[in-house]
C-alpha atoms as an extended CHARMM CRD file, in Angstrom:
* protein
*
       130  EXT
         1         1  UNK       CA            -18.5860000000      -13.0720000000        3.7320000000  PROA      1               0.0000000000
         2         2  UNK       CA            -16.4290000000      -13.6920000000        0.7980000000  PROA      2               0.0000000000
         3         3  UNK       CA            -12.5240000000      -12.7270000000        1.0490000000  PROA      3               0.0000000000
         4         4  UNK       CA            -11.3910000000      -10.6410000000       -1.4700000000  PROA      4               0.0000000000
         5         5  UNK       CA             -7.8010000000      -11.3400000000       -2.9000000000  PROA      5               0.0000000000
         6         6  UNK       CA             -5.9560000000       -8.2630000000       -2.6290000000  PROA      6               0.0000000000
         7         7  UNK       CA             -4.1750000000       -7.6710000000       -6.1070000000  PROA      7               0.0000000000
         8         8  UNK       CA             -2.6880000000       -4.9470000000       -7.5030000000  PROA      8               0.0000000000
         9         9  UNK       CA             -5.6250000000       -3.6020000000       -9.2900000000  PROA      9               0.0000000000
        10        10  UNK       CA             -7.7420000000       -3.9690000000       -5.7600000000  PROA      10              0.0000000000
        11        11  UNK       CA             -5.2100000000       -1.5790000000       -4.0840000000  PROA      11              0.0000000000
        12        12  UNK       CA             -4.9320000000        0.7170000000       -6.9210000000  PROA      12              0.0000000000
        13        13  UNK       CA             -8.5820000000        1.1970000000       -7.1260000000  PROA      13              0.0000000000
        14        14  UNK       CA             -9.8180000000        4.0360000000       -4.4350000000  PROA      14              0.0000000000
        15        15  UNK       CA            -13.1300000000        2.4230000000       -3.8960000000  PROA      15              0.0000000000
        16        16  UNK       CA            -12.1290000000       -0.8110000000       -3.2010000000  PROA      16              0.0000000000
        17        17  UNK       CA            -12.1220000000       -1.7490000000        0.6210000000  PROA      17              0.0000000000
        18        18  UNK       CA             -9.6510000000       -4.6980000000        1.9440000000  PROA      18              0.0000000000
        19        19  UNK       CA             -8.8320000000       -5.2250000000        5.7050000000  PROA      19              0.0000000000
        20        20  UNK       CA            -11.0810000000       -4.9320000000        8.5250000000  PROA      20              0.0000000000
        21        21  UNK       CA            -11.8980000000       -0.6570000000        9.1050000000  PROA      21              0.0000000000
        22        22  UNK       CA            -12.7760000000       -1.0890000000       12.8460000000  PROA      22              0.0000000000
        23        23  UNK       CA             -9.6980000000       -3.0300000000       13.5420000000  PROA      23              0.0000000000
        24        24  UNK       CA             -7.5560000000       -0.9190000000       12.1120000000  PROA      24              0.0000000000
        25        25  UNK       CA             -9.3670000000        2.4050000000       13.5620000000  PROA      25              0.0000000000
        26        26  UNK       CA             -8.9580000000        1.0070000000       16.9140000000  PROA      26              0.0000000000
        27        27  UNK       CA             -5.2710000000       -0.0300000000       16.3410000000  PROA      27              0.0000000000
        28        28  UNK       CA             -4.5100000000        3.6170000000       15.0980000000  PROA      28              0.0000000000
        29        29  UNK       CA             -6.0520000000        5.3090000000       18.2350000000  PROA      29              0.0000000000
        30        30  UNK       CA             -4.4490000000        2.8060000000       20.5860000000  PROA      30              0.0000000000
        31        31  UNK       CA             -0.9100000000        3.3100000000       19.0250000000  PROA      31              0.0000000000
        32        32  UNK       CA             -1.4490000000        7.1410000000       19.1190000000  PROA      32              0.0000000000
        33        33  UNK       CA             -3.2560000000        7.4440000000       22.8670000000  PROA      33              0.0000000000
        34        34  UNK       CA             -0.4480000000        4.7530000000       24.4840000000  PROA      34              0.0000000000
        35        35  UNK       CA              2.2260000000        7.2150000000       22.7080000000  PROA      35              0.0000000000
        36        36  UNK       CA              0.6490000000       10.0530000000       24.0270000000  PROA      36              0.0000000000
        37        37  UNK       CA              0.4160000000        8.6020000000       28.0820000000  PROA      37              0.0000000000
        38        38  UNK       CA              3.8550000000        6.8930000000       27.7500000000  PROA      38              0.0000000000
        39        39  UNK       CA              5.2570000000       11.1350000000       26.9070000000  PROA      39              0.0000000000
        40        40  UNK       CA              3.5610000000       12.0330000000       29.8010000000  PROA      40              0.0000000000
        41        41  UNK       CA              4.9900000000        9.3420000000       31.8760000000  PROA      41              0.0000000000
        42        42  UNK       CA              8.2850000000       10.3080000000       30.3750000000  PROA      42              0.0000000000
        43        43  UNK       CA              8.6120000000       13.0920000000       32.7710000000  PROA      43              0.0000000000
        44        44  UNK       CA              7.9420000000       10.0380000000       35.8170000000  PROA      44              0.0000000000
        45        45  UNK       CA             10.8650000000        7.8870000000       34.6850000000  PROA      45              0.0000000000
        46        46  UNK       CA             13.3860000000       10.7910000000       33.9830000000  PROA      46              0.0000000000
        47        47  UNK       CA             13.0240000000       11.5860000000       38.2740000000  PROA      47              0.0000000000
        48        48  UNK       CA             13.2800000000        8.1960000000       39.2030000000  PROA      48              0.0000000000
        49        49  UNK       CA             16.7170000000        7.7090000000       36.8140000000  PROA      49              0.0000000000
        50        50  UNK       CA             17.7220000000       11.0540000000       38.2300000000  PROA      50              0.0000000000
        51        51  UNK       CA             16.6590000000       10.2110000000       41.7640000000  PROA      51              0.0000000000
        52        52  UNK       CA             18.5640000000        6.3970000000       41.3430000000  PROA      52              0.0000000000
        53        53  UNK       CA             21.6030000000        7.6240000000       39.5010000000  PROA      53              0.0000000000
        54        54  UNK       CA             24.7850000000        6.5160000000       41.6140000000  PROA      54              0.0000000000
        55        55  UNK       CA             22.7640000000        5.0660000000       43.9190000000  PROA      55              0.0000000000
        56        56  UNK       CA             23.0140000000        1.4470000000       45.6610000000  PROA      56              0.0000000000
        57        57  UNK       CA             20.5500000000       -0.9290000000       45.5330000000  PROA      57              0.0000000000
        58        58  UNK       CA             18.7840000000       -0.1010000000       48.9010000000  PROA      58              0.0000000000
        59        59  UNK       CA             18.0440000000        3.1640000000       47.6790000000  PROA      59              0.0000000000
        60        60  UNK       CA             16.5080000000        1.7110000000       44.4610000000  PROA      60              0.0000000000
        61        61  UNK       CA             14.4960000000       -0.4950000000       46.5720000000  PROA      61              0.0000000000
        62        62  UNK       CA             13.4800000000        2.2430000000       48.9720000000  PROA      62              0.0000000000
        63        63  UNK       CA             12.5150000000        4.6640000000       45.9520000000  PROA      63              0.0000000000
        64        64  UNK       CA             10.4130000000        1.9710000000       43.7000000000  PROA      64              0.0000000000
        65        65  UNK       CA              9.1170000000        0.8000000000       46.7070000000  PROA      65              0.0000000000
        66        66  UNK       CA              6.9320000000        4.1380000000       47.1150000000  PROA      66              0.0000000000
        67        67  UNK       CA              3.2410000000        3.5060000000       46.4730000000  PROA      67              0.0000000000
        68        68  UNK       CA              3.3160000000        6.9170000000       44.8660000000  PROA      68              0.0000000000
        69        69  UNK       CA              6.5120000000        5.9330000000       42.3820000000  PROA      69              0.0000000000
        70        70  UNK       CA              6.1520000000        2.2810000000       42.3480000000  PROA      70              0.0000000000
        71        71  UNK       CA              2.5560000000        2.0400000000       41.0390000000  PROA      71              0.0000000000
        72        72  UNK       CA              2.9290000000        4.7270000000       38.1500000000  PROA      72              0.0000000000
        73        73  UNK       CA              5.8420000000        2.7360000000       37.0830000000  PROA      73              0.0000000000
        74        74  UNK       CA              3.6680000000       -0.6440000000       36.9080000000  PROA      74              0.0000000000
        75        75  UNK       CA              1.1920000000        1.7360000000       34.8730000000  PROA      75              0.0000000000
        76        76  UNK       CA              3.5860000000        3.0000000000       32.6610000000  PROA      76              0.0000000000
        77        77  UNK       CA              5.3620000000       -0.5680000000       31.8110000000  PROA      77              0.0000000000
        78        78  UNK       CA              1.7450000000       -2.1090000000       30.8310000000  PROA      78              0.0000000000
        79        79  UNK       CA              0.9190000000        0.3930000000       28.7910000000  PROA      79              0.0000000000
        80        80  UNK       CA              4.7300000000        0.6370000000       27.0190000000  PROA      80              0.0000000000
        81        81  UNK       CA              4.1910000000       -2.8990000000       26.3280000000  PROA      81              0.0000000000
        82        82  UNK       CA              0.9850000000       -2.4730000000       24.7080000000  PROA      82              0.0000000000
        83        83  UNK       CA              2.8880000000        0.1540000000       22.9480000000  PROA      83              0.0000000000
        84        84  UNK       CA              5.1090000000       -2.3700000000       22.0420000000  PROA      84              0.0000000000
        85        85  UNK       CA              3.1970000000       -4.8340000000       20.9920000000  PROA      85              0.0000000000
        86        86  UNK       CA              0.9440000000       -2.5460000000       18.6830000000  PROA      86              0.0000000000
        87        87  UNK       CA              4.5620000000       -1.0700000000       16.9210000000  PROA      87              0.0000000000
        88        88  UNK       CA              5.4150000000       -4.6300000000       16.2200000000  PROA      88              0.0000000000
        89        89  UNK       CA              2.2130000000       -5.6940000000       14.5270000000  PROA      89              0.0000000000
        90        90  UNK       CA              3.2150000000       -2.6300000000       12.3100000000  PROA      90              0.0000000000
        91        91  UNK       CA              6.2590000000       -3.8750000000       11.1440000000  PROA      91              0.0000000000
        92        92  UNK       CA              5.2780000000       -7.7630000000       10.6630000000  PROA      92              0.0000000000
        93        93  UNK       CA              2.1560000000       -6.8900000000        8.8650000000  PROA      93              0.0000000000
        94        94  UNK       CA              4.5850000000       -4.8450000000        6.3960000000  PROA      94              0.0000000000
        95        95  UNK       CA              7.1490000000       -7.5350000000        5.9680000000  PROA      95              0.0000000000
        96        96  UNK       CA              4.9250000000      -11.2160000000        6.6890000000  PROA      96              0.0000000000
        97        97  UNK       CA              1.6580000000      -12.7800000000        5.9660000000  PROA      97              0.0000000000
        98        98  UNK       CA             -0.3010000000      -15.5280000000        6.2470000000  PROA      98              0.0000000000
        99        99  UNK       CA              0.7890000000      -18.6310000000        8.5730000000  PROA      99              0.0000000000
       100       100  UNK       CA              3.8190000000      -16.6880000000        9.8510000000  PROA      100             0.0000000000
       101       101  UNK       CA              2.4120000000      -13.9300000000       10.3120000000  PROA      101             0.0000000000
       102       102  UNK       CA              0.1570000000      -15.1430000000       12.8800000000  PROA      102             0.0000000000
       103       103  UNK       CA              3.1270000000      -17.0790000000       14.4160000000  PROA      103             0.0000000000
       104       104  UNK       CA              5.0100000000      -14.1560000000       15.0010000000  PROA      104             0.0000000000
       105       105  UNK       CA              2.1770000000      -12.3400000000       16.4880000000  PROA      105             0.0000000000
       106       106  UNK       CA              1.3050000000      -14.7950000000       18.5250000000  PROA      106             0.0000000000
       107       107  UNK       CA              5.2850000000      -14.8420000000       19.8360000000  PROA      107             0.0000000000
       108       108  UNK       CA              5.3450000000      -10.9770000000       19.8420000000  PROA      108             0.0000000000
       109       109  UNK       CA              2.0400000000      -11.3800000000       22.0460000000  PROA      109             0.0000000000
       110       110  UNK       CA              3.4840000000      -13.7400000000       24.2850000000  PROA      110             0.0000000000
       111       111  UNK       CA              7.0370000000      -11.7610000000       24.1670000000  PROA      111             0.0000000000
       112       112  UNK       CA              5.3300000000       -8.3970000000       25.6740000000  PROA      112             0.0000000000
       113       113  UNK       CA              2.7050000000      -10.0780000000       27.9980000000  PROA      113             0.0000000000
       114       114  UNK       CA              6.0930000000      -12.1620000000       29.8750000000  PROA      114             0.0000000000
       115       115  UNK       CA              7.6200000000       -8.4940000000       29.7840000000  PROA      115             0.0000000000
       116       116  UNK       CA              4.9010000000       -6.5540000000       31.3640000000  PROA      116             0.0000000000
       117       117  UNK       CA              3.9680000000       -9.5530000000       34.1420000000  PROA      117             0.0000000000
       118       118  UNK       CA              7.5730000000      -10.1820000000       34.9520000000  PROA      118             0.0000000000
       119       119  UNK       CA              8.1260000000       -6.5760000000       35.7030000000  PROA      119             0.0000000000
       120       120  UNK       CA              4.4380000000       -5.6120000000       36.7780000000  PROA      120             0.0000000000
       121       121  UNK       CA              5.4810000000       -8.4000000000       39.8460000000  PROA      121             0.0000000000
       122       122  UNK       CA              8.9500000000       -7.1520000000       40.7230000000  PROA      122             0.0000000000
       123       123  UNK       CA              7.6560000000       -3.5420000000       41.0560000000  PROA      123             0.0000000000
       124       124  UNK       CA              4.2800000000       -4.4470000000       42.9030000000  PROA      124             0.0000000000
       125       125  UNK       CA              6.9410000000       -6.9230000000       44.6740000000  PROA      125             0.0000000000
       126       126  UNK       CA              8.8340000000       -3.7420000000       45.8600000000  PROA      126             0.0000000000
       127       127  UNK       CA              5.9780000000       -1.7190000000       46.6910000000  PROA      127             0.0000000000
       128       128  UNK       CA              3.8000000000       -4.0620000000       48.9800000000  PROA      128             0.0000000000
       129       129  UNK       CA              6.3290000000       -6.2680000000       50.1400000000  PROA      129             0.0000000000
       130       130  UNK       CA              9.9900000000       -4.1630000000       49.9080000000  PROA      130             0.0000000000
């Protein structure tokens, strides 16, 4: 397939298609449907800052390390870092291209995949082995 260079005239033509469609339709409706669980997990974290606030660190041990709080909370950090990672693209695709735009995707990729498994293993940590 031959790449079309993306001038001007390209993007101020309506009929003129640039980008990949599928890409960015799947993009949209992750960003929107990882927004949309990370509200309704909202309501998970608020209790467990609540339930933690002024407490020691036994207590925050004792309260993570509930199947039925710990696991949500694994949940709800992979899918905020997806959410992360998909907000980022966002702004690097508006402000880089080419060569370092890739670079800094790949580092934003790495960045939120350390985030997630680092604390994806401290909470499943908690929960299975206190």
């Amino acid at each position: 397939m031959r790449e079309q260079i993306i001038t001007r005239d390209v993007i101020a033509n309506p009929k003129s298609k640039y980008g990949d469609a599928k890409a960015s339709t799947r993009h949209f409706i992750i960003q929107r449907t990882t927004g949309a669980i990370n509200i309704v997990f909202l309501i998970l974290l608020l209790y467990v800052v609540m339930k933690l606030a002024g407490q020691d660190r036994a207590d925050m041990v004792a309260t993570i390390g509930n199947g039925w709080i710990g696991i949500p909370l694994a949940v709800l950090l992979v899918i905020a870092t997806v959410h992360m990672r998909n907000g980022m693209r966002d702004v690097l695709e508006d402000y880089f291209a080419g060569r370092v735009y890739s670079l800094l995707m790949m580092l934003n990729t790495m960045f939120c995949i350390v985030i997630a498994a680092a604390g994806v293993a401290s909470i499943l940590k908690l929960v299975f082995w206190g």
